Amino acid sequence: MSPQLVVPPFAVITGAQVADVLTGNEKQVVGLVEEVYRLHGRGDSVNPPSYFLRFPDRPASRIIALPAAVGGEQPTDGLKWISSFPENITAGIPRASAVLILNDHATGYPFACLESSIISASRTAASAVLAADRLSQKERPRRIGFIGTGLIARYIHRYLQATDWSFDQLGIHDLSAQHAEGFADYLKSCPGDAPVVVHPSAEELIRESDLVVFATVAGTPHVHDPSLFGHNPLVLNVSLRDLAPEVLLASANFVDDVEHCLKADTSPHLTEQLTGNRNFIDGTLHDVLEGRAEVPTDRPVVFSPFGLGVLDIALGRYVHDRLRDTGGLDVVEGFFHDLDRYGRKSA
């Protein structure tokens, strides 16, 4: 006999609730992200291409739909709907905003809507930190440099600290001196006494850093000289479009998912267009986790994560279930209406 299907209750989860659940649980989030990468690598997920809504009158802005389904012990489906409007920054509000819809795997009914900019930033940071740990050559880098000083940079730094990274020097570069100084003030307020250096150029920062984090809104490459990376740093290419193909061709390249990352004019996509092949890709992070790909020590190592929707779905489910188990879910009573096939009123 087939199990009785029921319509799940529908909950709305605020950004404050998301932050309450995730703050202090950064190590668990990194572990969850690793688990989802392994599920995805084994094929126990569905992660279609992202869909970009662009605007002729606002070419710098976009809204992206990331549908996905993740398997494992608690299969969940859903959609992240995230916007990027860089001009928001000049108005004093964040560039990105997002919601996440979770769908019941058995019935397809949505059962939660979550504020998702924090989920997106957290899974991005956890992915970057996991990659930094597994791609570090022999030992963890001691000099870190951030190019771009927004929300993502802050979350990556927070997740590094929460997973026991420490640094001898913290470097910063941003096209906005105001934003660079603001991020410097944030770093100085964090535990630790490593000096914080604001660099006048990306080139100087790269030369002075063993771990380089790109977290910008750049639409086209602005770093072209491979010799800047002659000291073989680890590069987290989180914003995806800062590096010219020449840099990638002189580096070892790892991605989260080959098909997803080589599109939308990312640096790896531009490199593929230039060379006509994908031979410059050394493997995926899953390959590294499974021991199928070796990380070289004789050239720079670049990790380019396109950002997989399955990570958002899994992390959203984690937040939902933590709130459910602690009685913190805000359920919208009667959200689904007219549920009888023949319009009969319920007793």
PDB file of C-alpha atoms in Angstrom, residues 245 248-249 251 253 255 258-259 261-263 266-282:
ATOM      1  CA  PRO A 245      42.739  33.318 -19.752  1.00  0.00           C
ATOM      2  CA  LEU A 248      44.399  30.354 -15.936  1.00  0.00           C
ATOM      3  CA  LEU A 249      46.589  28.773 -18.616  1.00  0.00           C
ATOM      4  CA  SER A 251      47.807  27.721 -13.359  1.00  0.00           C
ATOM      5  CA  ASN A 253      42.521  24.876 -12.329  1.00  0.00           C
ATOM      6  CA  VAL A 255      36.089  23.963 -10.427  1.00  0.00           C
ATOM      7  CA  VAL A 258      32.784  21.707 -15.203  1.00  0.00           C
ATOM      8  CA  GLU A 259      29.572  22.144 -17.213  1.00  0.00           C
ATOM      9  CA  CYS A 261      31.466  26.823 -14.619  1.00  0.00           C
ATOM     10  CA  LEU A 262      32.326  26.959 -18.312  1.00  0.00           C
ATOM     11  CA  LYS A 263      29.533  29.294 -19.365  1.00  0.00           C
ATOM     12  CA  THR A 266      33.434  33.244 -16.665  1.00  0.00           C
ATOM     13  CA  SER A 267      37.227  33.181 -16.741  1.00  0.00           C
ATOM     14  CA  PRO A 268      37.237  29.401 -17.389  1.00  0.00           C
ATOM     15  CA  HIS A 269      34.638  29.880 -20.137  1.00  0.00           C
ATOM     16  CA  LEU A 270      36.759  32.570 -21.800  1.00  0.00           C
ATOM     17  CA  THR A 271      39.750  30.239 -21.571  1.00  0.00           C
ATOM     18  CA  GLU A 272      37.808  27.468 -23.260  1.00  0.00           C
ATOM     19  CA  GLN A 273      36.761  29.875 -26.021  1.00  0.00           C
ATOM     20  CA  LEU A 274      40.375  30.939 -26.522  1.00  0.00           C
ATOM     21  CA  THR A 275      41.875  27.446 -26.609  1.00  0.00           C
ATOM     22  CA  GLY A 276      38.985  25.470 -28.063  1.00  0.00           C
ATOM     23  CA  ASN A 277      39.316  22.806 -25.372  1.00  0.00           C
ATOM     24  CA  ARG A 278      39.042  22.102 -21.655  1.00  0.00           C
ATOM     25  CA  ASN A 279      42.474  20.611 -21.155  1.00  0.00           C
ATOM     26  CA  PHE A 280      43.403  23.383 -18.724  1.00  0.00           C
ATOM     27  CA  ILE A 281      40.916  22.009 -16.161  1.00  0.00           C
ATOM     28  CA  ASP A 282      42.750  19.757 -13.701  1.00  0.00           C
TER      29      ASP A 282
END
